CSV table of C-alpha atoms and ligand atoms in Angstrom, one decimal:
chain,number,residue,atom,x,y,z
L,28,MET,CA,28.2,-82.3,-119.1
L,29,SER,CA,24.6,-80.3,-120.1
L,30,SER,CA,23.0,-78.2,-117.8
L,31,ALA,CA,19.7,-80.4,-119.2
L,32,THR,CA,17.7,-82.1,-115.7
L,33,TRP,CA,18.0,-85.8,-115.6
L,34,THR,CA,14.8,-86.9,-114.3
L,35,ASP,CA,14.5,-90.6,-112.4
L,36,ASP,CA,15.3,-93.8,-114.4
L,37,THR,CA,11.8,-94.7,-113.5
L,38,ALA,CA,10.7,-91.7,-115.1
L,39,PHE,CA,11.8,-92.3,-118.3
L,40,GLU,CA,12.0,-96.7,-118.9
L,41,THR,CA,8.1,-95.5,-118.5
L,42,ALA,CA,8.4,-93.1,-121.9
L,43,LEU,CA,10.8,-95.7,-123.0
L,44,SER,CA,7.9,-97.7,-122.6
L,45,ASN,CA,5.1,-95.3,-123.7
L,46,ALA,CA,6.9,-94.4,-126.9
L,47,ALA,CA,7.5,-98.4,-127.8
L,48,ARG,CA,3.7,-99.0,-126.9
L,49,GLU,CA,2.8,-96.6,-130.1
L,50,VAL,CA,5.0,-97.2,-131.9
L,51,ASP,CA,3.8,-100.8,-132.3
L,52,THR,CA,0.0,-99.5,-132.1
L,53,VAL,CA,0.7,-98.2,-135.5
L,54,MET,CA,3.2,-100.5,-136.8
L,55,ASP,CA,0.5,-102.5,-136.2
L,56,ARG,CA,-2.0,-100.8,-138.1
L,57,LEU,CA,0.2,-100.4,-141.0
L,58,ILE,CA,0.9,-104.0,-141.5
L,59,SER,CA,-2.5,-105.8,-141.8
L,60,VAL,CA,-2.9,-109.2,-143.4
L,61,PRO,CA,-4.2,-109.5,-146.0
L,62,PRO,CA,-6.9,-112.5,-147.6
L,63,GLY,CA,-4.8,-114.6,-149.9
L,64,PRO,CA,-1.6,-116.5,-150.4
L,65,GLU,CA,0.0,-113.4,-149.4
L,66,ALA,CA,-0.5,-113.2,-146.0
L,67,ARG,CA,2.4,-115.4,-145.2
L,68,VAL,CA,5.1,-112.9,-146.0
L,69,PHE,CA,3.0,-110.0,-143.9
L,70,GLU,CA,2.8,-112.6,-140.6
L,71,ALA,CA,6.5,-112.5,-141.4
L,72,MET,CA,7.0,-108.5,-141.5
L,73,ARG,CA,5.1,-108.6,-137.9
L,74,TYR,CA,6.7,-111.4,-136.5
L,75,ALA,CA,9.8,-109.7,-137.3
L,76,VAL,CA,9.0,-105.4,-136.9
L,77,LEU,CA,6.4,-106.1,-133.4
L,78,GLY,CA,8.4,-108.8,-131.8
L,79,PRO,CA,10.1,-107.5,-127.9
L,80,GLY,CA,13.0,-105.4,-128.7
L,81,LYS,CA,14.0,-102.0,-126.8
L,82,ARG,CA,12.6,-99.1,-130.0
L,83,LEU,CA,15.3,-97.0,-129.3
L,84,ARG,CA,15.7,-96.2,-132.4
L,85,PRO,CA,11.6,-95.5,-132.5
L,86,PHE,CA,12.5,-93.3,-128.7
L,87,LEU,CA,15.2,-91.4,-130.6
L,88,VAL,CA,13.2,-89.6,-133.7
L,89,MET,CA,9.7,-88.7,-131.1
L,90,ALA,CA,13.0,-87.1,-128.0
L,91,SER,CA,14.2,-85.0,-131.4
L,92,ALA,CA,10.5,-84.3,-132.8
L,93,ARG,CA,10.5,-83.1,-129.8
L,94,LEU,CA,13.0,-80.4,-129.9
L,95,PHE,CA,10.8,-79.1,-132.0
L,96,ALA,CA,6.9,-78.9,-131.5
L,97,VAL,CA,6.3,-81.4,-134.0
L,98,SER,CA,3.5,-83.0,-133.8
L,99,ARG,CA,3.3,-86.4,-132.4
L,100,ARG,CA,1.1,-88.0,-135.2
L,101,SER,CA,4.2,-86.8,-137.3
L,102,ALA,CA,7.2,-88.6,-135.0
L,103,LEU,CA,5.0,-91.5,-134.5
L,104,GLN,CA,4.8,-91.9,-138.6
L,105,VAL,CA,9.0,-91.7,-139.1
L,106,ALA,CA,9.3,-93.7,-135.5
L,107,ALA,CA,7.8,-96.5,-137.4
L,108,ALA,CA,9.3,-96.2,-140.8
L,109,VAL,CA,12.8,-96.3,-138.7
L,110,GLU,CA,11.7,-98.9,-136.7
L,111,MET,CA,10.9,-101.3,-140.1
L,112,VAL,CA,14.7,-101.1,-141.4
L,113,HIS,CA,15.8,-101.7,-138.0
L,114,ALA,CA,14.0,-104.9,-137.7
L,115,TYR,CA,14.2,-105.6,-141.5
L,116,SER,CA,18.4,-105.2,-141.4
L,117,LEU,CA,18.4,-107.8,-138.5
L,118,VAL,CA,15.9,-110.0,-140.4
L,119,HIS,CA,19.1,-110.2,-143.5
L,120,ASP,CA,22.3,-110.5,-140.6
L,121,ASP,CA,20.5,-112.5,-139.1
L,122,LEU,CA,19.9,-115.1,-141.9
L,123,PRO,CA,22.6,-118.4,-142.9
L,124,ALA,CA,24.1,-115.9,-145.2
L,125,MET,CA,25.5,-114.0,-143.1
L,126,ASP,CA,25.0,-114.2,-139.1
L,127,ASN,CA,23.3,-117.8,-139.5
L,128,SER,CA,21.4,-117.0,-136.2
L,129,ASP,CA,18.3,-118.8,-134.5
L,130,LEU,CA,18.3,-116.1,-131.8
L,131,ARG,CA,16.6,-112.8,-131.8
L,132,ARG,CA,15.0,-111.1,-129.2
L,133,GLY,CA,14.8,-114.2,-127.4
L,134,ARG,CA,12.3,-115.7,-129.9
L,135,PRO,CA,13.3,-117.4,-133.2
L,136,THR,CA,15.1,-115.5,-135.4
L,137,CYS,CA,12.7,-115.1,-138.6
L,138,HIS,CA,13.8,-117.7,-141.2
L,139,LYS,CA,13.3,-120.3,-138.7
L,140,GLN,CA,10.0,-118.6,-137.5
L,141,PHE,CA,9.2,-118.8,-141.1
L,142,ASP,CA,11.8,-119.3,-143.4
L,143,ASP,CA,14.9,-118.6,-145.4
L,144,ALA,CA,12.3,-117.1,-148.4
L,145,THR,CA,10.0,-116.1,-146.8
L,146,ALA,CA,12.5,-114.0,-144.6
L,147,VAL,CA,13.6,-112.0,-147.4
L,148,LEU,CA,10.6,-111.5,-148.3
L,149,ALA,CA,9.6,-110.1,-145.3
L,150,GLY,CA,12.6,-108.1,-145.2
L,151,ASP,CA,12.5,-106.3,-148.4
L,152,GLY,CA,8.6,-105.2,-147.8
L,153,LEU,CA,9.6,-103.7,-144.5
L,154,LEU,CA,12.8,-102.0,-145.5
L,155,THR,CA,9.9,-101.1,-148.7
L,156,LEU,CA,6.8,-100.0,-146.6
L,157,ALA,CA,9.1,-97.7,-144.6
L,158,PHE,CA,9.7,-95.6,-147.5
L,159,GLU,CA,5.2,-95.7,-148.4
L,160,VAL,CA,4.8,-94.7,-145.1
L,161,LEU,CA,7.3,-91.3,-145.0
L,162,ALA,CA,6.2,-90.7,-148.5
L,163,ASN,CA,2.7,-90.9,-147.0
L,164,ARG,CA,0.8,-87.0,-146.0
L,165,ASP,CA,0.0,-88.7,-143.3
L,166,THR,CA,3.6,-88.6,-142.5
L,167,HIS,CA,3.7,-84.8,-143.3
L,168,GLY,CA,1.6,-82.2,-144.7
L,169,ASP,CA,4.5,-80.5,-146.9
L,170,PRO,CA,5.9,-82.5,-149.2
L,171,THR,CA,9.8,-80.8,-149.6
L,172,VAL,CA,9.9,-82.0,-145.4
L,173,ARG,CA,9.1,-85.4,-147.1
L,174,CYS,CA,11.4,-86.3,-149.5
L,175,GLU,CA,14.0,-85.2,-147.1
L,176,LEU,CA,13.3,-87.7,-145.3
L,177,VAL,CA,13.0,-89.9,-147.6
L,178,SER,CA,16.2,-88.8,-149.4
L,179,ALA,CA,18.0,-89.1,-145.8
L,180,LEU,CA,16.4,-92.6,-144.7
L,181,ALA,CA,17.7,-94.2,-147.6
L,182,LEU,CA,21.3,-92.8,-147.7
L,183,ALA,CA,21.5,-93.6,-143.9
L,184,ALA,CA,20.0,-97.0,-145.4
L,185,GLY,CA,21.9,-97.0,-148.4
L,186,ASP,CA,25.1,-98.3,-149.7
L,187,GLN,CA,27.1,-94.9,-148.7
L,188,GLY,CA,25.0,-95.8,-144.6
L,189,MET,CA,24.4,-99.4,-143.2
L,190,VAL,CA,24.1,-101.3,-146.9
L,191,GLY,CA,27.8,-100.5,-146.6
L,192,GLY,CA,28.8,-101.2,-143.7
L,193,GLN,CA,27.6,-104.8,-143.3
L,194,MET,CA,29.8,-105.7,-146.3
L,195,PHE,CA,32.2,-104.0,-144.3
L,196,ASP,CA,32.0,-106.5,-141.7
L,197,LEU,CA,31.1,-109.5,-143.5
L,198,ILE,CA,35.7,-108.7,-145.1
L,199,ALA,CA,36.6,-107.5,-141.4
L,200,GLU,CA,35.6,-110.9,-140.2
L,201,HIS,CA,38.3,-111.6,-142.1
L,202,ARG,CA,40.6,-109.2,-140.9
L,203,PRO,CA,41.4,-109.6,-136.9
L,204,ASP,CA,43.6,-106.6,-138.0
L,205,LEU,CA,41.7,-103.9,-137.9
L,206,ASP,CA,42.4,-100.7,-135.9
L,207,ILE,CA,40.6,-98.9,-134.0
L,208,GLY,CA,40.2,-96.3,-137.3
L,209,ALA,CA,39.0,-98.6,-139.6
L,210,ILE,CA,36.4,-100.6,-136.8
L,211,THR,CA,35.2,-96.6,-135.9
L,212,ARG,CA,34.4,-95.8,-139.4
L,213,LEU,CA,32.7,-99.5,-139.8
L,214,GLN,CA,29.7,-99.0,-137.1
L,215,ARG,CA,29.2,-95.2,-138.4
L,216,LEU,CA,28.4,-96.8,-141.2
L,217,LYS,CA,26.8,-100.2,-139.9
L,218,THR,CA,24.8,-99.2,-136.8
L,219,GLY,CA,26.1,-95.2,-136.3
L,220,ALA,CA,24.1,-93.6,-140.2
L,221,LEU,CA,20.5,-95.3,-138.6
L,222,ILE,CA,20.9,-94.1,-135.3
L,223,ALA,CA,21.7,-90.4,-136.6
L,224,PHE,CA,18.8,-91.3,-139.4
L,225,SER,CA,16.5,-91.0,-136.2
L,226,CYS,CA,18.4,-88.1,-134.5
L,227,GLU,CA,18.0,-85.8,-136.9
L,228,ALA,CA,15.0,-87.1,-138.1
L,229,GLY,CA,13.4,-84.2,-135.8
L,230,ALA,CA,15.1,-81.9,-137.0
L,231,ILE,CA,13.9,-82.5,-140.3
L,232,LEU,CA,10.2,-82.3,-139.3
L,233,GLY,CA,10.8,-79.7,-137.6
L,234,LYS,CA,13.1,-77.2,-140.4
L,235,ALA,CA,15.3,-76.6,-138.0
L,236,PRO,CA,18.5,-74.5,-138.5
L,237,HIS,CA,21.4,-75.6,-139.5
L,238,ASP,CA,22.9,-75.2,-136.4
L,239,ALA,CA,20.6,-77.7,-134.8
L,240,ARG,CA,20.2,-80.4,-136.8
L,241,LEU,CA,24.8,-79.9,-136.8
L,242,ALA,CA,24.8,-80.4,-133.1
L,243,LEU,CA,22.2,-83.6,-133.3
L,244,ARG,CA,24.3,-85.6,-135.6
L,245,GLY,CA,27.2,-84.6,-133.9
L,246,TYR,CA,25.3,-86.4,-130.5
L,247,ALA,CA,24.1,-89.2,-132.4
L,248,HIS,CA,28.0,-89.8,-134.1
L,249,ASP,CA,29.0,-90.0,-130.6
L,250,LEU,CA,25.9,-92.1,-129.6
L,251,GLY,CA,26.5,-94.5,-132.1
L,252,LEU,CA,29.7,-95.3,-130.8
L,253,ALA,CA,28.7,-94.8,-127.3
L,254,PHE,CA,26.0,-97.9,-128.9
L,255,GLN,CA,28.5,-99.9,-130.4
L,256,ILE,CA,30.6,-99.9,-127.7
L,257,ALA,CA,28.0,-101.2,-125.0
L,258,ASP,CA,26.5,-104.0,-127.5
L,259,ASP,CA,30.3,-105.1,-128.0
L,260,LEU,CA,30.7,-105.4,-124.5
L,261,LEU,CA,27.6,-107.1,-123.8
L,262,ASP,CA,28.6,-110.3,-125.9
L,263,VAL,CA,31.5,-110.7,-124.1
L,264,GLU,CA,29.9,-110.1,-120.4
L,265,GLY,CA,25.8,-110.9,-121.4
L,266,THR,CA,24.6,-114.1,-121.1
L,267,PRO,CA,21.8,-115.2,-123.7
L,268,GLU,CA,19.0,-114.4,-120.8
L,269,MET,CA,20.1,-110.8,-120.9
L,270,THR,CA,20.2,-110.0,-124.5
L,271,GLY,CA,17.9,-112.1,-126.7
L,272,LYS,CA,20.3,-113.1,-128.5
L,273,PRO,CA,23.7,-114.5,-129.0
L,274,VAL,CA,27.1,-113.7,-126.9
L,275,GLY,CA,30.4,-114.9,-126.9
L,276,GLN,CA,30.3,-114.4,-131.4
L,277,ASP,CA,32.9,-112.3,-132.1
L,278,VAL,CA,35.5,-113.7,-129.7
L,279,ILE,CA,34.4,-116.7,-131.5
L,280,ALA,CA,34.7,-115.2,-134.4
L,281,GLY,CA,38.1,-113.8,-133.7
L,282,LYS,CA,37.2,-110.3,-135.0
L,283,ALA,CA,38.6,-106.8,-133.9
L,284,THR,CA,36.0,-105.8,-131.8
L,285,PHE,CA,36.3,-102.2,-129.8
L,286,VAL,CA,36.5,-104.7,-127.0
L,287,SER,CA,39.0,-106.9,-128.5
L,288,ILE,CA,41.3,-104.0,-129.3
L,289,LEU,CA,40.8,-101.5,-125.9
L,290,GLY,CA,40.7,-104.7,-123.6
L,291,VAL,CA,36.1,-104.4,-121.2
L,292,GLU,CA,37.5,-101.7,-118.6
L,293,ARG,CA,39.2,-99.0,-121.2
L,294,ALA,CA,35.8,-99.8,-123.6
L,295,ARG,CA,33.7,-99.1,-120.7
L,296,ALA,CA,35.4,-96.0,-119.7
L,297,GLN,CA,35.3,-94.3,-123.6
L,298,ALA,CA,31.8,-95.4,-124.2
L,299,ARG,CA,31.0,-93.3,-121.0
L,300,LEU,CA,33.7,-90.7,-122.3
L,301,LEU,CA,31.2,-90.8,-125.5
L,302,VAL,CA,27.9,-90.2,-123.8
L,303,GLY,CA,29.3,-86.6,-121.3
L,304,GLN,CA,30.5,-85.7,-125.4
L,305,ALA,CA,27.1,-86.9,-126.9
L,306,VAL,CA,25.1,-85.0,-123.8
L,307,ALA,CA,27.5,-81.6,-124.4
L,308,HIS,CA,26.2,-80.9,-128.4
L,309,LEU,CA,23.0,-80.7,-126.6
L,310,ASP,CA,23.8,-77.9,-124.7
L,311,ILE,CA,23.1,-75.2,-127.7
L,312,PHE,CA,19.1,-76.4,-127.5
L,313,ASP,CA,17.3,-74.4,-124.1
L,314,ALA,CA,14.7,-76.6,-122.8
L,315,ASN,CA,13.5,-80.3,-124.0
L,316,THR,CA,16.9,-81.8,-123.8
L,317,GLU,CA,16.1,-84.7,-120.6
L,318,LEU,CA,15.0,-87.3,-123.1
L,319,LEU,CA,17.6,-87.3,-125.5
L,320,CYS,CA,20.1,-86.7,-121.9
L,321,GLN,CA,18.9,-90.0,-120.3
L,322,THR,CA,19.1,-91.8,-123.5
L,323,ALA,CA,22.8,-91.5,-124.6
L,324,ARG,CA,23.2,-92.7,-120.5
L,325,PHE,CA,20.5,-95.8,-121.0
L,326,VAL,CA,22.9,-96.8,-124.0
L,327,VAL,CA,26.1,-97.8,-121.9
L,328,GLU,CA,24.5,-98.6,-119.4
L,329,ARG,CA,21.4,-101.1,-120.9
L,330,ARG,CA,21.3,-104.7,-119.6
L,331,ALA,CA,20.1,-106.4,-123.2
B,29,GRG,C1,21.2,-106.6,-143.2
B,29,GRG,C2,21.9,-104.6,-144.6
B,29,GRG,C3,21.8,-105.2,-143.0
B,29,GRG,C4,22.7,-104.8,-142.3
B,29,GRG,C5,22.1,-105.1,-141.2
B,29,GRG,C6,22.4,-103.4,-138.2
B,29,GRG,C7,23.2,-104.5,-138.4
B,29,GRG,C8,22.9,-104.6,-140.4
B,29,GRG,C9,23.3,-106.2,-138.3
B,29,GRG,C10,22.7,-106.0,-136.9
B,29,GRG,C11,24.3,-107.0,-135.9
B,29,GRG,C12,23.4,-106.2,-134.9
B,29,GRG,C13,24.0,-107.3,-133.5
B,29,GRG,C14,25.0,-105.4,-135.1
B,29,GRG,C15,25.0,-104.6,-132.8
B,29,GRG,C16,24.3,-103.6,-132.8
B,29,GRG,C17,22.9,-103.2,-133.3
B,29,GRG,C18,22.0,-103.0,-134.9
B,29,GRG,C19,22.4,-104.7,-132.2
B,29,GRG,C20,20.6,-104.2,-132.2
B,29,GRG,O1,20.3,-103.2,-132.5
B,29,GRG,P1,19.4,-102.8,-130.7
B,29,GRG,O2,20.1,-103.8,-129.5
B,29,GRG,O3,18.1,-104.3,-131.3
B,29,GRG,O4,18.7,-101.4,-130.8
B,29,GRG,P2,16.1,-104.4,-130.4
B,29,GRG,O5,16.0,-106.2,-130.2
B,29,GRG,O6,16.1,-104.0,-128.9
B,29,GRG,O7,15.8,-103.2,-131.1
């Protein structure tokens, strides 16, 4: 385990909610509703991105940026961009053509609140706006850094990352025989890639050396898998009141998951092992790793 100190849970939760508030303020500013008929898509974008949620990916951006003394303003811009991509993925994932979900973050899904076509456009709008934000001078003074952020987010969100993972997941619904290696690859693409971008973003903004980036990539890899195992556990053990979304979906669909393959107890043990491994990757840093250490623990102990 890393030598980093662990502050108490209350301090961590306060840091998480403070960062969420700050990033929401930035997103609120970035998405204002114009007059005219197009207002509806802006309202749907705001509904999707400003609704309740943990803002875990923005927090990872802020926590990794802290390692390299990156300005809060730069980190918040990237944090907002990554949350927009995350919110777009949830909106599209909930559509009738994909998961066909009515409930997300304890509220009607975007297509239920608006309509299918508006939800498709809201997702498209959020994805596009994320890149506009990264390319903006406010994000970083150095255009090379901005270009690297754009490229890294495109890789994480696109066909070699989240989109590829989502395709794999849709196909996996008909493949209950998938083994642990296949499930690990699926989740690395579907949820891990965006989590990895969030962790590496601080290093990109801070022009950090290669070994620092590698360490963050290792941390993110283990964290992403632990996050997914926790999500699979919540699908089995949680309630819609706790998670704000339907539960038991994987079992109903007969999908292969970490929990269906390993069982509840081994899956939980594996998640805790991954947290230890994630934290160990941070040993190369001299200071400021507490938030990342605590995030790893939070990810497996969370109840939502
Ligand atoms: C549609 C291209 C496209 C991709 C969708 C990420 C994803 C791919 C779908 C989400 C479906 C899902 C429930 C995945 C499990 C892991 C996950 C991303 C959970 C939701 O993230 P949280 O727990 O949610 O961070 P909040 O609401 O707190 O932001």
